[in-house]
mmCIF file of C-alpha atoms and ligand atoms in Angstrom:
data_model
loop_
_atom_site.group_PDB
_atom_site.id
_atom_site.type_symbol
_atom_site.label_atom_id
_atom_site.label_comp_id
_atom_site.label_asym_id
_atom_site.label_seq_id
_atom_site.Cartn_x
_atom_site.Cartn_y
_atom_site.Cartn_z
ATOM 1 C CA UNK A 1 -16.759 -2.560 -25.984
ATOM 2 C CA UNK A 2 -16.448 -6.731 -25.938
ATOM 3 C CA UNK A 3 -18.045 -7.020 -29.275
ATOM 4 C CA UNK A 4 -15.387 -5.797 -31.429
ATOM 5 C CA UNK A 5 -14.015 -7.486 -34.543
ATOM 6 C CA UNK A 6 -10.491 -7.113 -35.995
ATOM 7 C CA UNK A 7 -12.165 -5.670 -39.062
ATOM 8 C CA UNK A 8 -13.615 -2.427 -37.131
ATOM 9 C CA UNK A 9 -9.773 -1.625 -37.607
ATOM 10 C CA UNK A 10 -8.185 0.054 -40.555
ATOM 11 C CA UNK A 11 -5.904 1.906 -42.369
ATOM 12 C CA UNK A 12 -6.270 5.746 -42.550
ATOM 13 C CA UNK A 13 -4.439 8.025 -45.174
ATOM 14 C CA UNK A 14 -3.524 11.388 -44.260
ATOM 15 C CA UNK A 15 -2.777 14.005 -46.739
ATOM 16 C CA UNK A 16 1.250 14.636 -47.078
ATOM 17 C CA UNK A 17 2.087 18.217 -48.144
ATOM 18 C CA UNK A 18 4.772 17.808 -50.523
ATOM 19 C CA UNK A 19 7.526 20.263 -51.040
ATOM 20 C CA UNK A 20 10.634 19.259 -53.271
ATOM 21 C CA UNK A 21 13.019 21.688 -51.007
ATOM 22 C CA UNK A 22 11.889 21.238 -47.495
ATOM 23 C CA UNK A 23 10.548 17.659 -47.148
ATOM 24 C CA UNK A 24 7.061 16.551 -46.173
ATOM 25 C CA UNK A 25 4.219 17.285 -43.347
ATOM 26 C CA UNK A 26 1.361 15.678 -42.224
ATOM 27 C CA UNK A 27 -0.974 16.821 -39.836
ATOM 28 C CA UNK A 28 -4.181 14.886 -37.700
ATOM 29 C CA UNK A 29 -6.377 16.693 -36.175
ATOM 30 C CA UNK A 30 -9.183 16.157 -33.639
ATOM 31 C CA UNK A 31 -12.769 15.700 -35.104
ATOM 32 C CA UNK A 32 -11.643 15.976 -38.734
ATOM 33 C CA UNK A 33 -9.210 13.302 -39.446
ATOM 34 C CA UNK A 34 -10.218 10.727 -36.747
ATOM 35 C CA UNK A 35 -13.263 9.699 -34.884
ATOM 36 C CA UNK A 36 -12.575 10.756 -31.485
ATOM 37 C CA UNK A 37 -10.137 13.840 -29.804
ATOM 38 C CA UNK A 38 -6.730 13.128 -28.997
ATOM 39 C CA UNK A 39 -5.870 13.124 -24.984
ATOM 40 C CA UNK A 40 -2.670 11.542 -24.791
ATOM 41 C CA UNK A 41 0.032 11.109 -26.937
ATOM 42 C CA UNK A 42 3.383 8.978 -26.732
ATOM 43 C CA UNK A 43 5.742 7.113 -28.597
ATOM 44 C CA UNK A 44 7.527 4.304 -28.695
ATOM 45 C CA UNK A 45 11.675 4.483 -29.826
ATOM 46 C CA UNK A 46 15.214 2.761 -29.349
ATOM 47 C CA UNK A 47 13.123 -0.099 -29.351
ATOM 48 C CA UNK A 48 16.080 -3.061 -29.543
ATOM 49 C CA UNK A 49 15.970 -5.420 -32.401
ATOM 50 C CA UNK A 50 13.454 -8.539 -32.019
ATOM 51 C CA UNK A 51 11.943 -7.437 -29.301
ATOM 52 C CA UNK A 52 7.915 -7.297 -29.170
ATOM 53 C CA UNK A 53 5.919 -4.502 -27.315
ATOM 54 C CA UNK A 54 2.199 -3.814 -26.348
ATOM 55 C CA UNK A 55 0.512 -7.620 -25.783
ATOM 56 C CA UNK A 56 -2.769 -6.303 -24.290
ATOM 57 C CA UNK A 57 -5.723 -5.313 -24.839
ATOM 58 C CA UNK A 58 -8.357 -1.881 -23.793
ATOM 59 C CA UNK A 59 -11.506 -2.107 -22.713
ATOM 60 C CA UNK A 60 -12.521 1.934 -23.964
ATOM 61 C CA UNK A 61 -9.353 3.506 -25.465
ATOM 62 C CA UNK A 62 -9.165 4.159 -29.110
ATOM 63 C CA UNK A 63 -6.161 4.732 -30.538
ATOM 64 C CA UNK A 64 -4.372 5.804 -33.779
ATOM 65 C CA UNK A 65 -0.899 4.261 -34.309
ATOM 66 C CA UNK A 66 1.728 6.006 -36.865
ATOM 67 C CA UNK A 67 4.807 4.740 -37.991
ATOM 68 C CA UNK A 68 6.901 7.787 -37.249
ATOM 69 C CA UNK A 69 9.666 6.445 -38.778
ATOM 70 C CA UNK A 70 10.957 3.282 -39.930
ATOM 71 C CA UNK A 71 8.357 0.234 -39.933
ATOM 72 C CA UNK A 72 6.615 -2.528 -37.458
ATOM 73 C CA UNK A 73 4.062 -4.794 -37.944
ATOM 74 C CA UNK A 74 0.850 -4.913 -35.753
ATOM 75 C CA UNK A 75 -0.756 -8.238 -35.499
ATOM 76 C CA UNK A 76 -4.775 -7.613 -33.946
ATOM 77 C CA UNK A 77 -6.645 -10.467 -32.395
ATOM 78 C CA UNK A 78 -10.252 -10.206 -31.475
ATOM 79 C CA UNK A 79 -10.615 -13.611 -29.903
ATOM 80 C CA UNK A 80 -11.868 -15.243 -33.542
ATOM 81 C CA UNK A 81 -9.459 -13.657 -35.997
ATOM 82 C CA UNK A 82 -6.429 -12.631 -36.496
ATOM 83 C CA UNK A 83 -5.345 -10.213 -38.513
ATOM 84 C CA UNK A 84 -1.533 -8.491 -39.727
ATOM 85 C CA UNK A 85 -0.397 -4.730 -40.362
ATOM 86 C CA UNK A 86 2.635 -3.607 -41.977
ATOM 87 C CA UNK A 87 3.236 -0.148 -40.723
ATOM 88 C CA UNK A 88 5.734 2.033 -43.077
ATOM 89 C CA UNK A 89 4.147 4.962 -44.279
ATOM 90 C CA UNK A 90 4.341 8.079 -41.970
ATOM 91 C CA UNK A 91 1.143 9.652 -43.567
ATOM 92 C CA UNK A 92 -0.863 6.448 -42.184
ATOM 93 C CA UNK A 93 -1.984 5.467 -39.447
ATOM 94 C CA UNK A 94 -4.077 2.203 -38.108
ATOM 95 C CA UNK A 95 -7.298 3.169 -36.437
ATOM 96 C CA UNK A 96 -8.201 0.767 -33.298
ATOM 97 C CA UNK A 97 -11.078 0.082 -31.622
ATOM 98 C CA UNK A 98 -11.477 -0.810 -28.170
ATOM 99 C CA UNK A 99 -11.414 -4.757 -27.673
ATOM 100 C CA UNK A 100 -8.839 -5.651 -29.718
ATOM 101 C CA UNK A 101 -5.475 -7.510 -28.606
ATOM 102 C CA UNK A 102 -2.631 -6.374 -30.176
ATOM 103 C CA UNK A 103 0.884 -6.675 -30.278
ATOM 104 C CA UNK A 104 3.623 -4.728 -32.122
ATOM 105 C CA UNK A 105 6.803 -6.863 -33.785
ATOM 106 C CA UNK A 106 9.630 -6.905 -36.374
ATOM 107 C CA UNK A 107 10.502 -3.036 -35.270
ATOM 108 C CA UNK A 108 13.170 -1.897 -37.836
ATOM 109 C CA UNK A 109 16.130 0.138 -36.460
ATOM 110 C CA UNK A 110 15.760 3.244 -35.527
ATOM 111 C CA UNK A 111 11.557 3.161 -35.789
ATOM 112 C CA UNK A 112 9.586 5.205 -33.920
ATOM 113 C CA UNK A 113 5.848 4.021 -33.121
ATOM 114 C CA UNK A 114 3.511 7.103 -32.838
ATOM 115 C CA UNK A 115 0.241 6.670 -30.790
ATOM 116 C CA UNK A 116 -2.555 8.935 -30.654
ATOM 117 C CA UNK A 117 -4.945 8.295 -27.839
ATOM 118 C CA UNK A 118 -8.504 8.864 -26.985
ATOM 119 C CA UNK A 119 -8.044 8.468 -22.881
ATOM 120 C CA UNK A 120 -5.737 9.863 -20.435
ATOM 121 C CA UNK A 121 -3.523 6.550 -19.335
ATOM 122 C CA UNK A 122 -5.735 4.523 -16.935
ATOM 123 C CA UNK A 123 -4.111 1.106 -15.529
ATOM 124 C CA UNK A 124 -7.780 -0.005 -15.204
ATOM 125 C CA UNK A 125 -8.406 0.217 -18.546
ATOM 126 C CA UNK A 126 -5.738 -2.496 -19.849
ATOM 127 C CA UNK A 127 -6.538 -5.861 -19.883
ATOM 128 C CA UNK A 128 -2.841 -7.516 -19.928
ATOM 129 C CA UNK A 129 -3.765 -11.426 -19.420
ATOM 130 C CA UNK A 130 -4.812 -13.223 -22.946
ATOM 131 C CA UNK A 131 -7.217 -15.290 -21.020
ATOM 132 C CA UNK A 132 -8.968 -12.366 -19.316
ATOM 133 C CA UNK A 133 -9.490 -10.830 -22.230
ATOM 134 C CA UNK A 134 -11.080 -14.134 -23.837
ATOM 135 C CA UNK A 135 -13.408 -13.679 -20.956
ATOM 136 C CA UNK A 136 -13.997 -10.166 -21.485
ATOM 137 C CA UNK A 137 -15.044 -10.780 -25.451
ATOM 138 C CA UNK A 138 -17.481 -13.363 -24.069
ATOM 139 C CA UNK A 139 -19.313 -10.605 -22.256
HETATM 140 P P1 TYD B 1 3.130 -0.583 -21.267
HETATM 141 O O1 TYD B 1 1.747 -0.227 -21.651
HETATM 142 O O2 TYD B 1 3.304 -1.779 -20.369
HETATM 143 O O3 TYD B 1 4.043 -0.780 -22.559
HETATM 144 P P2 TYD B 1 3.939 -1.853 -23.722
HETATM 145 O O4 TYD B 1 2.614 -2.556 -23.572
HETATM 146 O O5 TYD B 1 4.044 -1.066 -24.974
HETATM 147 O O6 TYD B 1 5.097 -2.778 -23.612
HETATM 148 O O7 TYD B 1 3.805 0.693 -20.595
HETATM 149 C C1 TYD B 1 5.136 0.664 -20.147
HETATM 150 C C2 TYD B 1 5.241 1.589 -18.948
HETATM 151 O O8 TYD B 1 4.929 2.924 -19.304
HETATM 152 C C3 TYD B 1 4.311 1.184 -17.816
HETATM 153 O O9 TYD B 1 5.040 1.296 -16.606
HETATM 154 C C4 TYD B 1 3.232 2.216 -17.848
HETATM 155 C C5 TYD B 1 3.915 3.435 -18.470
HETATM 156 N N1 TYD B 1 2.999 4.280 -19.235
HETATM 157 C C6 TYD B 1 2.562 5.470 -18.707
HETATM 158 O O10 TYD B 1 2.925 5.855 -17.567
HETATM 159 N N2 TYD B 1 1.718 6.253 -19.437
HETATM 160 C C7 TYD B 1 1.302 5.894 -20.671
HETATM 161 O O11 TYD B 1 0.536 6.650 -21.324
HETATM 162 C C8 TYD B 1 1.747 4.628 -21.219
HETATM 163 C C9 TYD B 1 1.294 4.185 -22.586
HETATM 164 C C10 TYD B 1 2.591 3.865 -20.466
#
């Protein structure tokens, strides 16, 4: 999964069901709203102010990322380009492809970072050096 680009990534919309008295509620679900089954979730939270998170790479795992609450932006690198997402919308997500470096910044207070993910969590799948992963888009 070396050949990758930053534009394999996008924005998905969810449907938000609406109700004036109780609030709102979105749902994903495996095979319908995403391209591969969820195995793992986990979330990111109390996340203190200008700190960054999540400067690596995966060489298999897909993975959906929601803004839970509050907003972050997700810069994705594929080696050539770069590109920026503002994340602020609880009925979005950004859909990732393997081979992608990314990083997470600017969390607001109190923002919760949502990831849905297509593996169980394997060390061996991470590549965590920026150089190493240069190498590995060269494959
Ligand atoms: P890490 O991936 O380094 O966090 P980030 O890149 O967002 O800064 O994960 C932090 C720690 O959490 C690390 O010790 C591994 C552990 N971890 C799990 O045990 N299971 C998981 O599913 C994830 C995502 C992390």
């Amino acid at each position: 999964m070396s050949k990758t680009s930053a534009f394999d990534c996008s924005i998905l919309e969810f449907s938000k069901h609406h109700s004036d008295s109780k609030g709102n509620i979105t749902v994903v679900e495996n095979s319908y709203s995403i391209p591969f089954d969820i195995k793992r979730v986990y979330y990111l939270y109390d996340i203190p102010g200008g700190e960054s998170r999540g400067a690596h790479a995966h060489k298999e795992l897909q993975q959906l990322i929601v803004a839970a609450s509050g907003s972050f932006d997700v810069i994705l690198d594929d080696g050539n380009i770069r590109r920026s997402f503002t994340l602020n919308r609880p009925y979005q997500g950004l859909l990732m492809v393997p081979g992608i470096w990314r990083e997470l910044v600017n969390f607001s207070s109190g923002s919760v970072c949502l990831v849905m993910a297509s593996m169980e969590y394997l060390e061996s799948d991470y590549i965590r050096d920026y150089d190493e992963f240069i190498k590995f888009k060269a494959l």
